[in-house]
PDB file of N, CA and C in Angstrom:
ATOM      1  N   UNK F  89     -66.203   5.653 -25.878  1.00 50.00           N
ATOM      2  CA  UNK F  89     -65.734   6.573 -24.880  1.00 50.00           C
ATOM      3  C   UNK F  89     -66.344   6.166 -23.535  1.00 50.00           C
ATOM      4  N   UNK F  90     -65.482   5.880 -22.562  1.00 59.00           N
ATOM      5  CA  UNK F  90     -65.982   5.424 -21.264  1.00 59.00           C
ATOM      6  C   UNK F  90     -66.135   6.596 -20.311  1.00 59.00           C
ATOM      7  N   UNK F  91     -67.176   6.520 -19.507  1.00 70.00           N
ATOM      8  CA  UNK F  91     -67.401   7.567 -18.519  1.00 70.00           C
ATOM      9  C   UNK F  91     -66.627   7.232 -17.255  1.00 70.00           C
ATOM     10  N   UNK F  92     -66.119   8.261 -16.613  1.00 77.00           N
ATOM     11  CA  UNK F  92     -65.412   8.047 -15.360  1.00 77.00           C
ATOM     12  C   UNK F  92     -66.422   8.064 -14.222  1.00 77.00           C
ATOM     13  N   UNK F  93     -66.260   7.158 -13.301  1.00 77.00           N
ATOM     14  CA  UNK F  93     -67.198   7.050 -12.186  1.00 77.00           C
ATOM     15  C   UNK F  93     -67.011   8.233 -11.240  1.00 77.00           C
ATOM     16  N   UNK F  94     -68.122   8.882 -10.929  1.00 81.00           N
ATOM     17  CA  UNK F  94     -68.074  10.027 -10.024  1.00 81.00           C
ATOM     18  C   UNK F  94     -68.494   9.583  -8.634  1.00 81.00           C
ATOM     19  N   UNK F  95     -67.947  10.253  -7.639  1.00 83.00           N
ATOM     20  CA  UNK F  95     -68.366   9.982  -6.269  1.00 83.00           C
ATOM     21  C   UNK F  95     -68.895  11.272  -5.675  1.00 83.00           C
ATOM     22  N   UNK F  96     -69.944  11.140  -4.909  1.00 85.00           N
ATOM     23  CA  UNK F  96     -70.561  12.288  -4.273  1.00 85.00           C
ATOM     24  C   UNK F  96     -70.473  12.106  -2.764  1.00 85.00           C
ATOM     25  N   UNK F  97     -70.114  13.164  -2.077  1.00 87.00           N
ATOM     26  CA  UNK F  97     -70.089  13.090  -0.618  1.00 87.00           C
ATOM     27  C   UNK F  97     -71.525  13.148  -0.105  1.00 87.00           C
ATOM     28  N   UNK F  98     -71.683  12.864   1.176  1.00 87.00           N
ATOM     29  CA  UNK F  98     -73.020  12.892   1.771  1.00 87.00           C
ATOM     30  C   UNK F  98     -73.625  14.294   1.677  1.00 87.00           C
ATOM     31  N   UNK F  99     -72.778  15.315   1.820  1.00 91.00           N
ATOM     32  CA  UNK F  99     -73.274  16.694   1.727  1.00 91.00           C
ATOM     33  C   UNK F  99     -73.738  17.018   0.309  1.00 91.00           C
ATOM     34  N   UNK F 100     -72.985  16.534  -0.680  1.00 91.00           N
ATOM     35  CA  UNK F 100     -73.383  16.742  -2.081  1.00 91.00           C
ATOM     36  C   UNK F 100     -74.728  16.067  -2.359  1.00 91.00           C
ATOM     37  N   UNK F 101     -74.863  14.837  -1.897  1.00 91.00           N
ATOM     38  CA  UNK F 101     -76.119  14.112  -2.094  1.00 91.00           C
ATOM     39  C   UNK F 101     -77.278  14.848  -1.436  1.00 91.00           C
ATOM     40  N   UNK F 102     -77.023  15.340  -0.225  1.00 92.00           N
ATOM     41  CA  UNK F 102     -78.067  16.063   0.504  1.00 92.00           C
ATOM     42  C   UNK F 102     -78.507  17.297  -0.275  1.00 92.00           C
ATOM     43  N   UNK F 103     -77.550  18.075  -0.774  1.00 93.00           N
ATOM     44  CA  UNK F 103     -77.918  19.292  -1.500  1.00 93.00           C
ATOM     45  C   UNK F 103     -78.645  18.958  -2.809  1.00 93.00           C
ATOM     46  N   UNK F 104     -78.231  17.887  -3.487  1.00 93.00           N
ATOM     47  CA  UNK F 104     -78.899  17.500  -4.730  1.00 93.00           C
ATOM     48  C   UNK F 104     -80.328  17.040  -4.444  1.00 93.00           C
ATOM     49  N   UNK F 105     -80.511  16.261  -3.366  1.00 93.00           N
ATOM     50  CA  UNK F 105     -81.858  15.801  -3.003  1.00 93.00           C
ATOM     51  C   UNK F 105     -82.737  16.990  -2.636  1.00 93.00           C
ATOM     52  N   UNK F 106     -82.198  17.929  -1.874  1.00 92.00           N
ATOM     53  CA  UNK F 106     -82.972  19.120  -1.502  1.00 92.00           C
ATOM     54  C   UNK F 106     -83.367  19.912  -2.747  1.00 92.00           C
ATOM     55  N   UNK F 107     -82.445  20.038  -3.677  1.00 92.00           N
ATOM     56  CA  UNK F 107     -82.739  20.763  -4.917  1.00 92.00           C
ATOM     57  C   UNK F 107     -83.805  20.034  -5.731  1.00 92.00           C
ATOM     58  N   UNK F 108     -83.756  18.693  -5.728  1.00 91.00           N
ATOM     59  CA  UNK F 108     -84.758  17.946  -6.495  1.00 91.00           C
ATOM     60  C   UNK F 108     -86.140  18.065  -5.851  1.00 91.00           C
ATOM     61  N   UNK F 109     -86.184  18.198  -4.531  1.00 90.00           N
ATOM     62  CA  UNK F 109     -87.470  18.389  -3.852  1.00 90.00           C
ATOM     63  C   UNK F 109     -88.059  19.750  -4.229  1.00 90.00           C
ATOM     64  N   UNK F 110     -87.198  20.760  -4.323  1.00 92.00           N
ATOM     65  CA  UNK F 110     -87.664  22.114  -4.643  1.00 92.00           C
ATOM     66  C   UNK F 110     -88.053  22.266  -6.114  1.00 92.00           C
ATOM     67  N   UNK F 111     -87.160  21.806  -7.020  1.00 89.00           N
ATOM     68  CA  UNK F 111     -87.397  22.133  -8.429  1.00 89.00           C
ATOM     69  C   UNK F 111     -87.766  20.940  -9.302  1.00 89.00           C
ATOM     70  N   UNK F 112     -87.874  19.761  -8.751  1.00 88.00           N
ATOM     71  CA  UNK F 112     -88.297  18.602  -9.546  1.00 88.00           C
ATOM     72  C   UNK F 112     -87.143  17.698  -9.911  1.00 88.00           C
ATOM     73  N   UNK F 113     -87.375  16.405  -9.872  1.00 88.00           N
ATOM     74  CA  UNK F 113     -86.286  15.452 -10.101  1.00 88.00           C
ATOM     75  C   UNK F 113     -85.770  15.408 -11.538  1.00 88.00           C
ATOM     76  N   UNK F 114     -86.639  15.607 -12.521  1.00 90.00           N
ATOM     77  CA  UNK F 114     -86.174  15.499 -13.913  1.00 90.00           C
ATOM     78  C   UNK F 114     -85.195  16.622 -14.256  1.00 90.00           C
ATOM     79  N   UNK F 115     -85.481  17.816 -13.766  1.00 91.00           N
ATOM     80  CA  UNK F 115     -84.602  18.957 -14.028  1.00 91.00           C
ATOM     81  C   UNK F 115     -83.244  18.760 -13.359  1.00 91.00           C
ATOM     82  N   UNK F 116     -83.257  18.300 -12.121  1.00 91.00           N
ATOM     83  CA  UNK F 116     -82.010  18.117 -11.368  1.00 91.00           C
ATOM     84  C   UNK F 116     -81.202  16.956 -11.941  1.00 91.00           C
ATOM     85  N   UNK F 117     -81.857  15.885 -12.341  1.00 91.00           N
ATOM     86  CA  UNK F 117     -81.123  14.746 -12.907  1.00 91.00           C
ATOM     87  C   UNK F 117     -80.440  15.139 -14.215  1.00 91.00           C
ATOM     88  N   UNK F 118     -81.069  15.973 -14.994  1.00 91.00           N
ATOM     89  CA  UNK F 118     -80.426  16.478 -16.220  1.00 91.00           C
ATOM     90  C   UNK F 118     -79.264  17.403 -15.885  1.00 91.00           C
ATOM     91  N   UNK F 119     -79.467  18.265 -14.893  1.00 91.00           N
ATOM     92  CA  UNK F 119     -78.445  19.251 -14.531  1.00 91.00           C
ATOM     93  C   UNK F 119     -77.158  18.561 -14.066  1.00 91.00           C
ATOM     94  N   UNK F 120     -77.277  17.505 -13.254  1.00 90.00           N
ATOM     95  CA  UNK F 120     -76.107  16.831 -12.701  1.00 90.00           C
ATOM     96  C   UNK F 120     -75.748  15.549 -13.462  1.00 90.00           C
ATOM     97  N   UNK F 121     -76.433  15.260 -14.539  1.00 89.00           N
ATOM     98  CA  UNK F 121     -76.222  14.050 -15.345  1.00 89.00           C
ATOM     99  C   UNK F 121     -76.321  12.798 -14.490  1.00 89.00           C
ATOM    100  N   UNK F 122     -77.403  12.713 -13.734  1.00 91.00           N
ATOM    101  CA  UNK F 122     -77.678  11.549 -12.894  1.00 91.00           C
ATOM    102  C   UNK F 122     -78.865  10.793 -13.459  1.00 91.00           C
ATOM    103  N   UNK F 123     -78.890   9.504 -13.205  1.00 91.00           N
ATOM    104  CA  UNK F 123     -80.069   8.763 -13.638  1.00 91.00           C
ATOM    105  C   UNK F 123     -81.204   9.053 -12.655  1.00 91.00           C
ATOM    106  N   UNK F 124     -82.421   9.100 -13.143  1.00 91.00           N
ATOM    107  CA  UNK F 124     -83.552   9.363 -12.251  1.00 91.00           C
ATOM    108  C   UNK F 124     -83.701   8.303 -11.163  1.00 91.00           C
ATOM    109  N   UNK F 125     -83.313   7.065 -11.463  1.00 93.00           N
ATOM    110  CA  UNK F 125     -83.431   6.010 -10.443  1.00 93.00           C
ATOM    111  C   UNK F 125     -82.450   6.244  -9.297  1.00 93.00           C
ATOM    112  N   UNK F 126     -81.251   6.744  -9.598  1.00 91.00           N
ATOM    113  CA  UNK F 126     -80.284   7.037  -8.543  1.00 91.00           C
ATOM    114  C   UNK F 126     -80.790   8.174  -7.666  1.00 91.00           C
ATOM    115  N   UNK F 127     -81.323   9.186  -8.290  1.00 92.00           N
ATOM    116  CA  UNK F 127     -81.863  10.321  -7.537  1.00 92.00           C
ATOM    117  C   UNK F 127     -83.043   9.873  -6.673  1.00 92.00           C
ATOM    118  N   UNK F 128     -83.879   8.995  -7.200  1.00 92.00           N
ATOM    119  CA  UNK F 128     -85.017   8.472  -6.446  1.00 92.00           C
ATOM    120  C   UNK F 128     -84.539   7.645  -5.249  1.00 92.00           C
ATOM    121  N   UNK F 129     -83.471   6.836  -5.448  1.00 92.00           N
ATOM    122  CA  UNK F 129     -82.915   6.039  -4.354  1.00 92.00           C
ATOM    123  C   UNK F 129     -82.361   6.920  -3.244  1.00 92.00           C
ATOM    124  N   UNK F 130     -81.621   7.980  -3.632  1.00 91.00           N
ATOM    125  CA  UNK F 130     -81.087   8.916  -2.641  1.00 91.00           C
ATOM    126  C   UNK F 130     -82.219   9.567  -1.857  1.00 91.00           C
ATOM    127  N   UNK F 131     -83.275   9.943  -2.587  1.00 91.00           N
ATOM    128  CA  UNK F 131     -84.407  10.600  -1.934  1.00 91.00           C
ATOM    129  C   UNK F 131     -85.089   9.650  -0.952  1.00 91.00           C
ATOM    130  N   UNK F 132     -85.257   8.387  -1.324  1.00 90.00           N
ATOM    131  CA  UNK F 132     -85.868   7.406  -0.426  1.00 90.00           C
ATOM    132  C   UNK F 132     -85.011   7.197   0.817  1.00 90.00           C
ATOM    133  N   UNK F 133     -83.703   7.116   0.635  1.00 89.00           N
ATOM    134  CA  UNK F 133     -82.807   6.966   1.786  1.00 89.00           C
ATOM    135  C   UNK F 133     -82.884   8.187   2.696  1.00 89.00           C
ATOM    136  N   UNK F 134     -82.968   9.368   2.070  1.00 88.00           N
ATOM    137  CA  UNK F 134     -83.042  10.594   2.855  1.00 88.00           C
ATOM    138  C   UNK F 134     -84.349  10.647   3.646  1.00 88.00           C
ATOM    139  N   UNK F 135     -85.452  10.292   3.012  1.00 88.00           N
ATOM    140  CA  UNK F 135     -86.745  10.328   3.693  1.00 88.00           C
ATOM    141  C   UNK F 135     -86.828   9.267   4.790  1.00 88.00           C
ATOM    142  N   UNK F 136     -86.150   8.144   4.613  1.00 88.00           N
ATOM    143  CA  UNK F 136     -86.196   7.068   5.602  1.00 88.00           C
ATOM    144  C   UNK F 136     -85.291   7.346   6.803  1.00 88.00           C
ATOM    145  N   UNK F 137     -84.073   7.830   6.550  1.00 85.00           N
ATOM    146  CA  UNK F 137     -83.088   7.955   7.633  1.00 85.00           C
ATOM    147  C   UNK F 137     -82.545   9.362   7.829  1.00 85.00           C
ATOM    148  N   UNK F 138     -83.006  10.305   7.052  1.00 85.00           N
ATOM    149  CA  UNK F 138     -82.483  11.659   7.178  1.00 85.00           C
ATOM    150  C   UNK F 138     -81.110  11.769   6.523  1.00 85.00           C
ATOM    151  N   UNK F 139     -80.313  12.716   7.010  1.00 83.00           N
ATOM    152  CA  UNK F 139     -78.997  12.956   6.427  1.00 83.00           C
ATOM    153  C   UNK F 139     -78.076  11.752   6.587  1.00 83.00           C
ATOM    154  N   UNK F 140     -78.245  10.995   7.673  1.00 82.00           N
ATOM    155  CA  UNK F 140     -77.390   9.832   7.911  1.00 82.00           C
ATOM    156  C   UNK F 140     -77.605   8.744   6.863  1.00 82.00           C
ATOM    157  N   UNK F 141     -78.770   8.697   6.270  1.00 83.00           N
ATOM    158  CA  UNK F 141     -79.048   7.704   5.244  1.00 83.00           C
ATOM    159  C   UNK F 141     -78.279   7.943   3.962  1.00 83.00           C
ATOM    160  N   UNK F 142     -77.776   9.158   3.767  1.00 83.00           N
ATOM    161  CA  UNK F 142     -77.039   9.483   2.549  1.00 83.00           C
ATOM    162  C   UNK F 142     -75.543   9.207   2.672  1.00 83.00           C
ATOM    163  N   UNK F 143     -75.108   8.788   3.845  1.00 83.00           N
ATOM    164  CA  UNK F 143     -73.689   8.455   4.019  1.00 83.00           C
ATOM    165  C   UNK F 143     -73.375   7.171   3.275  1.00 83.00           C
ATOM    166  N   UNK F 144     -72.078   6.948   3.004  1.00 78.00           N
ATOM    167  CA  UNK F 144     -71.649   5.719   2.357  1.00 78.00           C
ATOM    168  C   UNK F 144     -71.935   4.543   3.272  1.00 78.00           C
ATOM    169  N   UNK F 145     -72.365   3.450   2.694  1.00 73.00           N
ATOM    170  CA  UNK F 145     -72.700   2.276   3.494  1.00 73.00           C
ATOM    171  C   UNK F 145     -71.475   1.410   3.754  1.00 73.00           C
ATOM    172  N   UNK F 146     -70.360   1.730   3.147  1.00 72.00           N
ATOM    173  CA  UNK F 146     -69.133   0.968   3.362  1.00 72.00           C
ATOM    174  C   UNK F 146     -68.064   1.920   3.895  1.00 72.00           C
ATOM    175  N   UNK F 147     -67.203   1.403   4.767  1.00 74.00           N
ATOM    176  CA  UNK F 147     -66.153   2.272   5.314  1.00 74.00           C
ATOM    177  C   UNK F 147     -65.052   2.498   4.281  1.00 74.00           C
ATOM    178  N   UNK F 148     -64.634   3.713   4.144  1.00 76.00           N
ATOM    179  CA  UNK F 148     -63.544   4.014   3.221  1.00 76.00           C
ATOM    180  C   UNK F 148     -62.229   3.879   3.957  1.00 76.00           C
ATOM    181  N   UNK F 149     -61.253   3.273   3.307  1.00 79.00           N
ATOM    182  CA  UNK F 149     -59.953   3.054   3.914  1.00 79.00           C
ATOM    183  C   UNK F 149     -58.953   3.974   3.222  1.00 79.00           C
ATOM    184  N   UNK F 150     -58.223   4.703   4.037  1.00 86.00           N
ATOM    185  CA  UNK F 150     -57.200   5.602   3.519  1.00 86.00           C
ATOM    186  C   UNK F 150     -56.111   4.772   2.839  1.00 86.00           C
ATOM    187  N   UNK F 151     -55.642   5.161   1.660  1.00 89.00           N
ATOM    188  CA  UNK F 151     -54.604   4.378   0.974  1.00 89.00           C
ATOM    189  C   UNK F 151     -53.334   4.212   1.803  1.00 89.00           C
ATOM    190  N   UNK F 152     -52.970   5.221   2.572  1.00 93.00           N
ATOM    191  CA  UNK F 152     -51.778   5.109   3.420  1.00 93.00           C
ATOM    192  C   UNK F 152     -51.977   4.030   4.471  1.00 93.00           C
ATOM    193  N   UNK F 153     -53.164   3.964   5.048  1.00 92.00           N
ATOM    194  CA  UNK F 153     -53.461   2.952   6.060  1.00 92.00           C
ATOM    195  C   UNK F 153     -53.400   1.565   5.430  1.00 92.00           C
ATOM    196  N   UNK F 154     -53.927   1.434   4.231  1.00 92.00           N
ATOM    197  CA  UNK F 154     -53.898   0.145   3.531  1.00 92.00           C
ATOM    198  C   UNK F 154     -52.459  -0.304   3.282  1.00 92.00           C
ATOM    199  N   UNK F 155     -51.598   0.621   2.859  1.00 95.00           N
ATOM    200  CA  UNK F 155     -50.189   0.298   2.611  1.00 95.00           C
ATOM    201  C   UNK F 155     -49.525  -0.153   3.905  1.00 95.00           C
ATOM    202  N   UNK F 156     -49.798   0.565   5.007  1.00 96.00           N
ATOM    203  CA  UNK F 156     -49.210   0.191   6.290  1.00 96.00           C
ATOM    204  C   UNK F 156     -49.705  -1.173   6.761  1.00 96.00           C
ATOM    205  N   UNK F 157     -50.982  -1.469   6.541  1.00 95.00           N
ATOM    206  CA  UNK F 157     -51.517  -2.778   6.934  1.00 95.00           C
ATOM    207  C   UNK F 157     -50.861  -3.901   6.136  1.00 95.00           C
ATOM    208  N   UNK F 158     -50.656  -3.677   4.835  1.00 96.00           N
ATOM    209  CA  UNK F 158     -49.998  -4.697   4.011  1.00 96.00           C
ATOM    210  C   UNK F 158     -48.563  -4.921   4.464  1.00 96.00           C
ATOM    211  N   UNK F 159     -47.858  -3.832   4.774  1.00 97.00           N
ATOM    212  CA  UNK F 159     -46.485  -3.959   5.253  1.00 97.00           C
ATOM    213  C   UNK F 159     -46.450  -4.679   6.596  1.00 97.00           C
ATOM    214  N   UNK F 160     -47.411  -4.376   7.450  1.00 97.00           N
ATOM    215  CA  UNK F 160     -47.496  -5.030   8.753  1.00 97.00           C
ATOM    216  C   UNK F 160     -47.690  -6.533   8.585  1.00 97.00           C
ATOM    217  N   UNK F 161     -48.578  -6.941   7.678  1.00 97.00           N
ATOM    218  CA  UNK F 161     -48.802  -8.357   7.427  1.00 97.00           C
ATOM    219  C   UNK F 161     -47.542  -9.031   6.884  1.00 97.00           C
ATOM    220  N   UNK F 162     -46.846  -8.340   5.998  1.00 98.00           N
ATOM    221  CA  UNK F 162     -45.609  -8.886   5.430  1.00 98.00           C
ATOM    222  C   UNK F 162     -44.568  -9.097   6.527  1.00 98.00           C
ATOM    223  N   UNK F 163     -44.428  -8.111   7.410  1.00 98.00           N
ATOM    224  CA  UNK F 163     -43.459  -8.229   8.501  1.00 98.00           C
ATOM    225  C   UNK F 163     -43.855  -9.330   9.482  1.00 98.00           C
ATOM    226  N   UNK F 164     -45.144  -9.499   9.731  1.00 98.00           N
ATOM    227  CA  UNK F 164     -45.597 -10.583  10.604  1.00 98.00           C
ATOM    228  C   UNK F 164     -45.238 -11.936  10.020  1.00 98.00           C
ATOM    229  N   UNK F 165     -45.385 -12.085   8.694  1.00 98.00           N
ATOM    230  CA  UNK F 165     -45.025 -13.355   8.054  1.00 98.00           C
ATOM    231  C   UNK F 165     -43.528 -13.626   8.183  1.00 98.00           C
ATOM    232  N   UNK F 166     -42.706 -12.565   8.034  1.00 98.00           N
ATOM    233  CA  UNK F 166     -41.254 -12.721   8.157  1.00 98.00           C
ATOM    234  C   UNK F 166     -40.890 -13.153   9.573  1.00 98.00           C
ATOM    235  N   UNK F 167     -41.480 -12.515  10.582  1.00 98.00           N
ATOM    236  CA  UNK F 167     -41.192 -12.854  11.977  1.00 98.00           C
ATOM    237  C   UNK F 167     -41.638 -14.278  12.274  1.00 98.00           C
ATOM    238  N   UNK F 168     -42.794 -14.684  11.766  1.00 97.00           N
ATOM    239  CA  UNK F 168     -43.274 -16.043  11.994  1.00 97.00           C
ATOM    240  C   UNK F 168     -42.338 -17.064  11.350  1.00 97.00           C
ATOM    241  N   UNK F 169     -41.852 -16.758  10.171  1.00 97.00           N
ATOM    242  CA  UNK F 169     -40.928 -17.658   9.480  1.00 97.00           C
ATOM    243  C   UNK F 169     -39.628 -17.784  10.266  1.00 97.00           C
ATOM    244  N   UNK F 170     -39.105 -16.672  10.772  1.00 97.00           N
ATOM    245  CA  UNK F 170     -37.875 -16.708  11.548  1.00 97.00           C
ATOM    246  C   UNK F 170     -38.075 -17.460  12.862  1.00 97.00           C
ATOM    247  N   UNK F 171     -39.218 -17.291  13.502  1.00 97.00           N
ATOM    248  CA  UNK F 171     -39.489 -18.000  14.746  1.00 97.00           C
ATOM    249  C   UNK F 171     -39.544 -19.506  14.495  1.00 97.00           C
ATOM    250  N   UNK F 172     -40.140 -19.907  13.390  1.00 96.00           N
ATOM    251  CA  UNK F 172     -40.204 -21.321  13.040  1.00 96.00           C
ATOM    252  C   UNK F 172     -38.808 -21.879  12.779  1.00 96.00           C
ATOM    253  N   UNK F 173     -37.986 -21.118  12.059  1.00 96.00           N
ATOM    254  CA  UNK F 173     -36.619 -21.553  11.799  1.00 96.00           C
ATOM    255  C   UNK F 173     -35.838 -21.718  13.095  1.00 96.00           C
ATOM    256  N   UNK F 174     -35.990 -20.776  14.033  1.00 95.00           N
ATOM    257  CA  UNK F 174     -35.298 -20.869  15.324  1.00 95.00           C
ATOM    258  C   UNK F 174     -35.756 -22.095  16.107  1.00 95.00           C
ATOM    259  N   UNK F 175     -37.038 -22.377  16.064  1.00 94.00           N
ATOM    260  CA  UNK F 175     -37.565 -23.535  16.779  1.00 94.00           C
ATOM    261  C   UNK F 175     -37.015 -24.826  16.191  1.00 94.00           C
ATOM    262  N   UNK F 176     -36.974 -24.914  14.867  1.00 93.00           N
ATOM    263  CA  UNK F 176     -36.444 -26.108  14.215  1.00 93.00           C
ATOM    264  C   UNK F 176     -34.964 -26.272  14.551  1.00 93.00           C
ATOM    265  N   UNK F 177     -34.204 -25.195  14.525  1.00 92.00           N
ATOM    266  CA  UNK F 177     -32.778 -25.267  14.833  1.00 92.00           C
ATOM    267  C   UNK F 177     -32.544 -25.687  16.278  1.00 92.00           C
ATOM    268  N   UNK F 178     -33.356 -25.157  17.192  1.00 91.00           N
ATOM    269  CA  UNK F 178     -33.182 -25.537  18.591  1.00 91.00           C
ATOM    270  C   UNK F 178     -33.532 -27.002  18.812  1.00 91.00           C
ATOM    271  N   UNK F 179     -34.534 -27.515  18.118  1.00 90.00           N
ATOM    272  CA  UNK F 179     -34.878 -28.935  18.211  1.00 90.00           C
ATOM    273  C   UNK F 179     -33.750 -29.800  17.663  1.00 90.00           C
ATOM    274  N   UNK F 180     -33.146 -29.369  16.569  1.00 88.00           N
ATOM    275  CA  UNK F 180     -32.022 -30.123  15.999  1.00 88.00           C
ATOM    276  C   UNK F 180     -30.828 -30.112  16.935  1.00 88.00           C
ATOM    277  N   UNK F 181     -30.577 -28.990  17.595  1.00 87.00           N
ATOM    278  CA  UNK F 181     -29.466 -28.910  18.533  1.00 87.00           C
ATOM    279  C   UNK F 181     -29.706 -29.804  19.745  1.00 87.00           C
ATOM    280  N   UNK F 182     -30.940 -29.964  20.181  1.00 86.00           N
ATOM    281  CA  UNK F 182     -31.247 -30.835  21.312  1.00 86.00           C
ATOM    282  C   UNK F 182     -30.976 -32.291  20.968  1.00 86.00           C
ATOM    283  N   UNK F 183     -31.226 -32.677  19.721  1.00 82.00           N
ATOM    284  CA  UNK F 183     -31.048 -34.056  19.293  1.00 82.00           C
ATOM    285  C   UNK F 183     -29.581 -34.385  19.020  1.00 82.00           C
ATOM    286  N   UNK F 184     -28.799 -33.395  18.628  1.00 73.00           N
ATOM    287  CA  UNK F 184     -27.400 -33.616  18.280  1.00 73.00           C
ATOM    288  C   UNK F 184     -26.560 -33.645  19.552  1.00 73.00           C
ATOM    289  N   UNK F 185     -25.776 -34.707  19.779  1.00 72.00           N
ATOM    290  CA  UNK F 185     -24.928 -34.745  20.975  1.00 72.00           C
ATOM    291  C   UNK F 185     -23.775 -33.750  20.846  1.00 72.00           C
ATOM    292  N   UNK F 186     -23.454 -33.123  21.958  1.00 68.00           N
ATOM    293  CA  UNK F 186     -22.355 -32.164  21.989  1.00 68.00           C
ATOM    294  C   UNK F 186     -21.156 -32.860  22.613  1.00 68.00           C
ATOM    295  N   UNK F 187     -20.014 -32.664  22.032  1.00 66.00           N
ATOM    296  CA  UNK F 187     -18.802 -33.271  22.566  1.00 66.00           C
ATOM    297  C   UNK F 187     -18.118 -34.129  21.519  1.00 66.00           C
ATOM    298  N   UNK F 188     -17.047 -34.834  21.942  1.00 67.00           N
ATOM    299  CA  UNK F 188     -16.317 -35.644  20.967  1.00 67.00           C
ATOM    300  C   UNK F 188     -17.133 -36.840  20.522  1.00 67.00           C
ATOM    301  N   UNK F 189     -17.016 -37.144  19.288  1.00 64.00           N
ATOM    302  CA  UNK F 189     -17.753 -38.266  18.706  1.00 64.00           C
ATOM    303  C   UNK F 189     -16.948 -39.542  18.885  1.00 64.00           C
ATOM    304  N   UNK F 190     -17.642 -40.622  19.131  1.00 60.00           N
ATOM    305  CA  UNK F 190     -17.000 -41.928  19.234  1.00 60.00           C
ATOM    306  C   UNK F 190     -17.058 -42.612  17.890  1.00 60.00           C
ATOM    307  N   UNK F 191     -15.952 -43.283  17.538  1.00 57.00           N
ATOM    308  CA  UNK F 191     -15.919 -43.976  16.259  1.00 57.00           C
ATOM    309  C   UNK F 191     -15.994 -45.440  16.446  1.00 57.00           C
TER     310      UNK F 191
END
């Protein structure tokens, strides 16, 4: 049976750390099913940087924004391909003589 990964917001982490300071880390880690090392890491970050230390260290990207960025990249590739085709066609037209052909 696999456990599902839980995510905690900075406010949740802050309240859990505050509770562990008041009532002890072993009790709080059991209550929230957290490993004591994770709780200790959160506490160290909190003591070092305050509430800002409990924020995520990586930027979260909204799924809608990600979808739009992928579509934007796809459209850029299409436009670049069409521009290349137009350039090649114009070069071919410059090389090809216009008018009646001599035999």
